[in-house]
mmCIF file of C-alpha atoms in Angstrom:
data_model
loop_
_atom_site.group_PDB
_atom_site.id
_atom_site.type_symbol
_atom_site.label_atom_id
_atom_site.label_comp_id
_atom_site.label_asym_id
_atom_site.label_seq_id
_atom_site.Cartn_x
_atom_site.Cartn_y
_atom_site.Cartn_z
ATOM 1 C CA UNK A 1 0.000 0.000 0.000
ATOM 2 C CA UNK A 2 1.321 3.306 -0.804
ATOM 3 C CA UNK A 3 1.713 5.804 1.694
ATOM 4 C CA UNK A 4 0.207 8.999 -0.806
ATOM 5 C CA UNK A 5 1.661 11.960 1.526
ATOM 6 C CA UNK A 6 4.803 10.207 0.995
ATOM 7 C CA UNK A 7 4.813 9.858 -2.285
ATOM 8 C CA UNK A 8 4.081 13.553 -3.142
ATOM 9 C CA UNK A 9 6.539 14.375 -0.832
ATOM 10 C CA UNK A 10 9.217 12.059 -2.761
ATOM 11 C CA UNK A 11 7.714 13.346 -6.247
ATOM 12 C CA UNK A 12 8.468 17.346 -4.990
ATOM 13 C CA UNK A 13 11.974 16.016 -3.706
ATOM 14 C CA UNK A 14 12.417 14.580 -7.977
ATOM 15 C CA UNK A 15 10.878 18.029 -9.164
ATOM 16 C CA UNK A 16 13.698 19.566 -7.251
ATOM 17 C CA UNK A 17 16.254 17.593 -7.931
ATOM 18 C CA UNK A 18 15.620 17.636 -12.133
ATOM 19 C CA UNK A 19 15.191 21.195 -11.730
ATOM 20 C CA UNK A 20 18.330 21.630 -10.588
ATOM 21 C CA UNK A 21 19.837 19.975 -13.834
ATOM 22 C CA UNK A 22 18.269 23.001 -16.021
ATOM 23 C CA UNK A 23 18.320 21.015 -19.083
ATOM 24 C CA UNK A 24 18.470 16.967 -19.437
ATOM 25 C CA UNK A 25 18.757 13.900 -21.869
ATOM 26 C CA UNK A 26 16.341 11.470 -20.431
ATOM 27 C CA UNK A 27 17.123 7.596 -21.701
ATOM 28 C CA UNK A 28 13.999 6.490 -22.899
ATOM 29 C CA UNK A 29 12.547 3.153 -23.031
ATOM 30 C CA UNK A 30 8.774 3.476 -22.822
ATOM 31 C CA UNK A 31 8.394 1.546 -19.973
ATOM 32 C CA UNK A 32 6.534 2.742 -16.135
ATOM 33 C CA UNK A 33 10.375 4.370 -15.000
ATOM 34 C CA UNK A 34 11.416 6.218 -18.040
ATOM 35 C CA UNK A 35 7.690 7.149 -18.979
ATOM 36 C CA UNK A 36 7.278 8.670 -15.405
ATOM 37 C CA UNK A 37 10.774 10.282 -15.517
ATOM 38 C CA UNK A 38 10.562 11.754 -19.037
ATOM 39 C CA UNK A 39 6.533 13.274 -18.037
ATOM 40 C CA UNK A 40 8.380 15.054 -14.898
ATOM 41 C CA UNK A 41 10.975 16.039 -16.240
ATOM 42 C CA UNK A 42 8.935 17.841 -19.578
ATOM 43 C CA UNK A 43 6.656 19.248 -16.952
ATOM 44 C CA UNK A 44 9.575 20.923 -15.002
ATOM 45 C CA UNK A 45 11.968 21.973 -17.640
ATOM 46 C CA UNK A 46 10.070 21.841 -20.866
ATOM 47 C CA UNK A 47 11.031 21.772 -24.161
ATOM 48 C CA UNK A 48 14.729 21.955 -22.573
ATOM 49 C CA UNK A 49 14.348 18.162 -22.380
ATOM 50 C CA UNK A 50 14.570 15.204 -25.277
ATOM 51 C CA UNK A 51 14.294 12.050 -24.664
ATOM 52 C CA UNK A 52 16.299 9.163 -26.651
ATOM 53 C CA UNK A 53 14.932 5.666 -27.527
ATOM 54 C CA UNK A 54 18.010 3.304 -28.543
ATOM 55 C CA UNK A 55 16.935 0.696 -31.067
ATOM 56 C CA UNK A 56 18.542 -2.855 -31.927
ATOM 57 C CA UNK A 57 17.731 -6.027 -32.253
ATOM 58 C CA UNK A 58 18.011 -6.229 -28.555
ATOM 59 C CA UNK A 59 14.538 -4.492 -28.191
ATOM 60 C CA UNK A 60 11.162 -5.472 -29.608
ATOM 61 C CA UNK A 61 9.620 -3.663 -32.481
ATOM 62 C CA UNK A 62 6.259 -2.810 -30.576
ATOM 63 C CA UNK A 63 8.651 -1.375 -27.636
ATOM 64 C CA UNK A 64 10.360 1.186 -29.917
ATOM 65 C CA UNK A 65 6.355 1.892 -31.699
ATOM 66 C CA UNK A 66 5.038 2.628 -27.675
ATOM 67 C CA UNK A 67 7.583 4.531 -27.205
ATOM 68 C CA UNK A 68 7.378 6.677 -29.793
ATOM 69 C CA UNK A 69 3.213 7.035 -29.209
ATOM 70 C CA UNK A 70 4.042 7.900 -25.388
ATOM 71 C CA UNK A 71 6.749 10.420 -26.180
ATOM 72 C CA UNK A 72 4.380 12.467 -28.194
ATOM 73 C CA UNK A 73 1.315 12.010 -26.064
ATOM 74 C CA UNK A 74 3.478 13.855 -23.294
ATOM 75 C CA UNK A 75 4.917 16.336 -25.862
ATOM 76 C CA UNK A 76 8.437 15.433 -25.629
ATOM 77 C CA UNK A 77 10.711 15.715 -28.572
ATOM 78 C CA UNK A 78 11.956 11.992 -29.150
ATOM 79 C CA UNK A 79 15.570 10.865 -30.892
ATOM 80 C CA UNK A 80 15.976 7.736 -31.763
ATOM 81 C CA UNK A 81 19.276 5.926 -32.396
ATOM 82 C CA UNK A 82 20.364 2.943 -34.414
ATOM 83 C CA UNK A 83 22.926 0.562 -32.433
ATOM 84 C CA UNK A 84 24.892 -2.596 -34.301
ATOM 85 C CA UNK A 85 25.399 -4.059 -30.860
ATOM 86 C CA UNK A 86 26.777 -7.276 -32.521
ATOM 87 C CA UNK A 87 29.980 -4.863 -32.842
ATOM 88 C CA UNK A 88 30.683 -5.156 -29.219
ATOM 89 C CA UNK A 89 33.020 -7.585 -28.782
ATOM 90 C CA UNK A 90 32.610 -8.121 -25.322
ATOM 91 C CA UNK A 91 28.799 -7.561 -25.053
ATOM 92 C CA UNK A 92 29.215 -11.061 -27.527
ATOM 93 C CA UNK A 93 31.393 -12.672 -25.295
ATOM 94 C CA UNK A 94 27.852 -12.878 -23.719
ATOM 95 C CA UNK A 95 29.209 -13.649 -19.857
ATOM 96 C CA UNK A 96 28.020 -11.876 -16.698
ATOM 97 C CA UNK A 97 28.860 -8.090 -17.270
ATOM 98 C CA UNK A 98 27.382 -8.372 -20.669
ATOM 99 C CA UNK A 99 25.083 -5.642 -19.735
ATOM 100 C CA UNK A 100 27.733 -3.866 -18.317
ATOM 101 C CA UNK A 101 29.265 -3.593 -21.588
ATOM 102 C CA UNK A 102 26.047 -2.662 -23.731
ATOM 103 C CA UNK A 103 25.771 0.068 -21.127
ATOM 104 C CA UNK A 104 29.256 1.343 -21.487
ATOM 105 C CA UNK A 105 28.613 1.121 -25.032
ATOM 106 C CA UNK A 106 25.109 3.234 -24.719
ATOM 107 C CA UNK A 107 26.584 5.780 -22.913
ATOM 108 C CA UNK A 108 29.634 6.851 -25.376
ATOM 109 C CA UNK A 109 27.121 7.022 -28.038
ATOM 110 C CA UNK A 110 24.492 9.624 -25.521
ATOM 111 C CA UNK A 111 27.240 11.042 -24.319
ATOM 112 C CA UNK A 112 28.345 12.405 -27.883
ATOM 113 C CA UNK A 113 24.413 13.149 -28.350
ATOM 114 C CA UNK A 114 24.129 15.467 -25.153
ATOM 115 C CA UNK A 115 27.374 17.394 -26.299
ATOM 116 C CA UNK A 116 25.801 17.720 -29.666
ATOM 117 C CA UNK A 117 22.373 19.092 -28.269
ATOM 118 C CA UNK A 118 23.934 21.004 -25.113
ATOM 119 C CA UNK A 119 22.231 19.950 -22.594
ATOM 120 C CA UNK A 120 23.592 19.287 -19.146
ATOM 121 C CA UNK A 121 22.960 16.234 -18.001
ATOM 122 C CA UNK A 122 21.877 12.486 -19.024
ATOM 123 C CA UNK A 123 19.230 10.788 -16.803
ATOM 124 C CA UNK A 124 17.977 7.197 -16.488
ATOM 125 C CA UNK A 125 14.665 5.723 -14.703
ATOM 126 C CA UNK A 126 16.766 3.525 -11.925
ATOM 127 C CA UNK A 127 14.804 3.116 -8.918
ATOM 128 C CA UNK A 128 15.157 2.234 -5.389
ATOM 129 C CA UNK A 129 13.682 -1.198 -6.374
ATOM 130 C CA UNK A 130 16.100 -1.892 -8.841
ATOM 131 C CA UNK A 131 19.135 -2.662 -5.675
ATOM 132 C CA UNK A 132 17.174 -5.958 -5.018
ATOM 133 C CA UNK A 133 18.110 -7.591 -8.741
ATOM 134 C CA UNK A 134 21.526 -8.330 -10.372
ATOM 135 C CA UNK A 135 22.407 -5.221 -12.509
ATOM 136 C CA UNK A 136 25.509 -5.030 -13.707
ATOM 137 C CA UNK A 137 24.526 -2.239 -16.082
ATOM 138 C CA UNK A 138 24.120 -0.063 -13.236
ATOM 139 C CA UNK A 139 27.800 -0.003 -12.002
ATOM 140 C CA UNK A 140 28.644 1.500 -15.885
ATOM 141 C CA UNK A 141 25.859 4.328 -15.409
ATOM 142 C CA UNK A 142 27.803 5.314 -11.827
ATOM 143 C CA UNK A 143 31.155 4.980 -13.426
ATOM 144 C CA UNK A 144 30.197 7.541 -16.240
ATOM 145 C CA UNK A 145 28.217 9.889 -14.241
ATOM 146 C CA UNK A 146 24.862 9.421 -15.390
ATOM 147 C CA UNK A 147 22.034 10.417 -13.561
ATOM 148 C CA UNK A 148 19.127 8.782 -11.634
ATOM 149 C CA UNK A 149 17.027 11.219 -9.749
ATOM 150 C CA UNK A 150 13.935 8.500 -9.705
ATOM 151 C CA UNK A 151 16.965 6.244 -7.710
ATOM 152 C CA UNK A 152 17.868 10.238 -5.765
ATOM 153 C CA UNK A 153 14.149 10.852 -4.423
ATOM 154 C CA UNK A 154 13.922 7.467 -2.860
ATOM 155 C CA UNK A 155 11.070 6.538 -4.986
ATOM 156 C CA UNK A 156 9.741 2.667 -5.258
ATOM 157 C CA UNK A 157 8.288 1.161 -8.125
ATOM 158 C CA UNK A 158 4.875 0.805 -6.340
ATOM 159 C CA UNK A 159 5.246 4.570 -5.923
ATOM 160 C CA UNK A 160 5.729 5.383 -9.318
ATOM 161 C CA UNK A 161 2.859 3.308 -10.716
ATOM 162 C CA UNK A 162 0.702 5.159 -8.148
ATOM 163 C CA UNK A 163 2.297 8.517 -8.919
ATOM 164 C CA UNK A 164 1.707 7.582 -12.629
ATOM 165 C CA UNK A 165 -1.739 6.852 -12.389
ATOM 166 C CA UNK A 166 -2.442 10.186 -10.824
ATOM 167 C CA UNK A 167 -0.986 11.818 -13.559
ATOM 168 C CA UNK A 168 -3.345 9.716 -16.420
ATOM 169 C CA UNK A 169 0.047 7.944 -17.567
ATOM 170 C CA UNK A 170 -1.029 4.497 -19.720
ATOM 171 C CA UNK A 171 2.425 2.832 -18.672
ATOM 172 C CA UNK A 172 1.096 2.901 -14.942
ATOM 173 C CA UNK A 173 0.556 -0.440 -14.836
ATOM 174 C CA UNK A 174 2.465 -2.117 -17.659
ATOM 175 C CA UNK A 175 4.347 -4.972 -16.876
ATOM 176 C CA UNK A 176 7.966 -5.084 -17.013
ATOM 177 C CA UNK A 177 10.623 -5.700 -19.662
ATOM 178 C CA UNK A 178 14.019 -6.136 -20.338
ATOM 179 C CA UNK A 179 16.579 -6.818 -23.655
ATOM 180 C CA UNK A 180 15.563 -9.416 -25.324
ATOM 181 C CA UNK A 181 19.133 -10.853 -24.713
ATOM 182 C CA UNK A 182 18.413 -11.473 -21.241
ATOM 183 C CA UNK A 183 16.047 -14.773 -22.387
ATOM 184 C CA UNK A 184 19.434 -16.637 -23.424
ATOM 185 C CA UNK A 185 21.793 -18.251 -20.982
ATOM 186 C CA UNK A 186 25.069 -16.584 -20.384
ATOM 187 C CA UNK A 187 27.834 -18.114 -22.011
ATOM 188 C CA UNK A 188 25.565 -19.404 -25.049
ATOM 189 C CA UNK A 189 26.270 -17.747 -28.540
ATOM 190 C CA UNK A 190 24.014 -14.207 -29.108
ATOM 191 C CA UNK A 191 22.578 -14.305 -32.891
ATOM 192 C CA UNK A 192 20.243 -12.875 -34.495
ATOM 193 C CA UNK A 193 18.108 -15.729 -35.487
ATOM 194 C CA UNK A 194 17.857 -16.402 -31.726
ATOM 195 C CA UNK A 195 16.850 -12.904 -30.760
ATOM 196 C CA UNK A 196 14.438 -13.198 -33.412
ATOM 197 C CA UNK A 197 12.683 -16.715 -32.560
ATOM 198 C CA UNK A 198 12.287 -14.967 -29.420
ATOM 199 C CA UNK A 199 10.551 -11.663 -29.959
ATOM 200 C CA UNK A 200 8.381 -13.280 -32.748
ATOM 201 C CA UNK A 201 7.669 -16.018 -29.858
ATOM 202 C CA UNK A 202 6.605 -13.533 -27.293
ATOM 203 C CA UNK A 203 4.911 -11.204 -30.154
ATOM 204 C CA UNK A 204 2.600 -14.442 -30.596
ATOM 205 C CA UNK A 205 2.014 -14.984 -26.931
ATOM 206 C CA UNK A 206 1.007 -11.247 -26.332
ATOM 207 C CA UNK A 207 -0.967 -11.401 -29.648
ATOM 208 C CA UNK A 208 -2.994 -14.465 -27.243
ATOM 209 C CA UNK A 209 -3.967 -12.322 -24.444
ATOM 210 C CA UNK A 210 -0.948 -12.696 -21.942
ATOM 211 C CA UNK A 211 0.323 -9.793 -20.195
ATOM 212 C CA UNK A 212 3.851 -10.851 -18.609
ATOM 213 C CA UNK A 213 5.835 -12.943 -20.732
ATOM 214 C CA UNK A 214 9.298 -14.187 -21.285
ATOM 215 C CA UNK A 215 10.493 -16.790 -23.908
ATOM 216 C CA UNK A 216 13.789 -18.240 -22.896
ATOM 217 C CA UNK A 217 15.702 -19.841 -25.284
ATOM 218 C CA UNK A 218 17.628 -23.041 -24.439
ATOM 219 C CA UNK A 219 19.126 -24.509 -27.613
ATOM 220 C CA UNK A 220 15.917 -26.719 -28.961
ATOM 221 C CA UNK A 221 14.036 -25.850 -26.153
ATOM 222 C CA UNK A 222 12.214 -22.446 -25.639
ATOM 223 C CA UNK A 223 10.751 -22.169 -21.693
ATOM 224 C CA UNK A 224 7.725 -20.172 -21.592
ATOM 225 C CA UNK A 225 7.639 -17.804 -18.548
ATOM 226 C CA UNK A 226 3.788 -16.071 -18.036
ATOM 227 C CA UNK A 227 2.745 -14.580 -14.802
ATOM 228 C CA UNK A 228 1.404 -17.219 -12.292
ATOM 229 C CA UNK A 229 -2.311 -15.734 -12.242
ATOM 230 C CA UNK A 230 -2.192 -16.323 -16.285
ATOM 231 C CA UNK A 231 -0.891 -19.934 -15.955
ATOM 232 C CA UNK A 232 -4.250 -21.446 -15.880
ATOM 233 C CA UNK A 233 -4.831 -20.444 -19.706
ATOM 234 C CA UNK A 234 -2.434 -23.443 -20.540
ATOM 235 C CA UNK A 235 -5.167 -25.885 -18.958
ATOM 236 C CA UNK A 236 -7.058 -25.170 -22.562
ATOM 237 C CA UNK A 237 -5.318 -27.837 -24.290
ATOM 238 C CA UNK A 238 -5.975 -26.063 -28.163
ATOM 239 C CA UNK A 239 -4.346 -23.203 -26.598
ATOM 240 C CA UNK A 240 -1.525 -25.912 -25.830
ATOM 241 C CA UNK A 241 -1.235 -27.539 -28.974
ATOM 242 C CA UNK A 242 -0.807 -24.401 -30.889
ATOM 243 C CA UNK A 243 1.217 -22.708 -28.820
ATOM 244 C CA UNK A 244 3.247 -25.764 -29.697
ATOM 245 C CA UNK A 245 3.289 -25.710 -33.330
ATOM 246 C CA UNK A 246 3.571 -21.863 -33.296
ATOM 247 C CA UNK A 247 7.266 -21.902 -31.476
ATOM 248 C CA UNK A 248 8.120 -24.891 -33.001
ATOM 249 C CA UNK A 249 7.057 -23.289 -36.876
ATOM 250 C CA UNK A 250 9.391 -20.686 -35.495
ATOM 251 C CA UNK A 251 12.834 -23.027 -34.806
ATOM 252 C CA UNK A 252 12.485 -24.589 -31.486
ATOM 253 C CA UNK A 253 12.131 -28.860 -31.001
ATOM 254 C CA UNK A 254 10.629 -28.427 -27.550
ATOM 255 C CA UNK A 255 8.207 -26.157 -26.000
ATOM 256 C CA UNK A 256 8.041 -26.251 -22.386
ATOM 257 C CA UNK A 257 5.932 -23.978 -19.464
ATOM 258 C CA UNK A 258 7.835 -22.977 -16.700
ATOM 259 C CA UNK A 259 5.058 -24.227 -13.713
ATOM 260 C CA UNK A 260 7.340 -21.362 -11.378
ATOM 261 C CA UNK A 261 5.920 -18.952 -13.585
ATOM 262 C CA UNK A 262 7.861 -15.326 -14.556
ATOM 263 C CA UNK A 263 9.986 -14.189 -11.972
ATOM 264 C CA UNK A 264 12.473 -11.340 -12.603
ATOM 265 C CA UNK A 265 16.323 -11.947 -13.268
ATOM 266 C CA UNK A 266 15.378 -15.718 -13.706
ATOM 267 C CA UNK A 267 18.366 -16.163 -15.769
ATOM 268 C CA UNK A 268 20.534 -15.167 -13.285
#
């Protein structure tokens, strides 16, 4: 339950604290952080803010399509950059710190974009939340200064979907995502065929009416991840069978459910 006075006191604390920047570059991913960062931010500074999607086959299509609806529905101006991240050599290497090293990699390129633009600072929608999970990403924001004034004003996620809500946002209650990356097992070979079976695989799944979903992909074997109030949908054994063929049409041999449902960082 969220404590309201609290979280108006937290969200004056954040108006402060992005005031204070004058003018910002607000990494943008559509999702209930950066949406809720990126509509304080505009409201406080104004058209001294621009927010930056990066695209690559590390993000879905329909992520980079919200984004760009959501942008403009706050009145934002929205870049949005191409990344090859298959030039990384160590992102490749595809180990522990492989977000680490996207990050790193993110950041040059932003970097060079706030210089261009001059504006003073680059922000990101971290949260107080975001301690409890592996993040190795995190460390390369610190190291290269970035900012996280969601992370600064000591506000939770629950607080920012509430804080959302008040302020009409759509994204108050969207579920979370993450690079579509993060669905293979670290040390197994990134391509993008894989990346590909995946997205189209989750694509399909949202396409049937689930909310929360994660293909993993195991070799032959893709494990389905839903949320555990949507597991019951499986017990419709048509749904079952072409789910199936569906995943298996796309490249996997095996389909499996995950009965421990979607939990965050499972591939950790």
């Amino acid at each position: 339950m969220v404590d309201k006075k609290i979280a108006y006191e937290k969200l004056g604390r954040l108006k402060e604290i992005i005031k204070g920047y004058e003018s910002v570059l607000v990494a943008f991913s559509g999702g209930v952080d950066s949406t809720f960062l990126l509509k304080v931010s505009f409201d406080v500074l104004g058209d001294k803010v621009i927010a930056v999607f990066s695209s690559s086959v590390l993000s879905p299509q329909r992520e980079k399509e919200d984004a760009e609806k959501i942008a403009k529905d706050i009145g934002a101006k929205l870049i949005v950059i191409e990344r090859d991240v298959f030039s990384n050599g160590d992102f490749m290497k595809n180990d522990r710190l492989r977000c680490y090293y996207c990050k790193k990699d993110l950041v040059k390129r932003l970097k060079v974009l706030k210089e261009e633009l001059n504006l003073n600072e680059i922000v990101e929608g971290s949260n107080i939340d975001d301690l409890q999970d592996f993040r190795p990403g995190r460390k390369a924001l610190e190291e290269e200064g970035i900012k996280s004034p969601l992370f600064e004003a000591g506000l939770t996620k629950e607080e920012i979907r509430y804080l959302s809500k008040e302020f009409g946002l759509s994204t108050y209650q969207k579920h979370s995502s993450a690079c579509l990356v993060t669905r293979i097992p670290y040390g197994d070979e990134i391509t993008l065929e894989k990346l590909q079976m995946i997205e189209k695989a989750e694509d399909y799944l949202v396409q049937k009416g689930f909310s929360q979903v994660r293909v993993r992909h195991h070799g032959a074997v893709a494990r389905i991840e839903v949320a555990k109030e949507e597991l019951s949908k499986f017990f419709d054994t048509k749904l079952l069978d072409e789910v199936s063929n569906v995943l298996k049409a796309l490249g996997f041999k095996y389909v499996t459910l995950d009965l421990s449902g979607y939990r965050t960082g499972s591939m950790n």
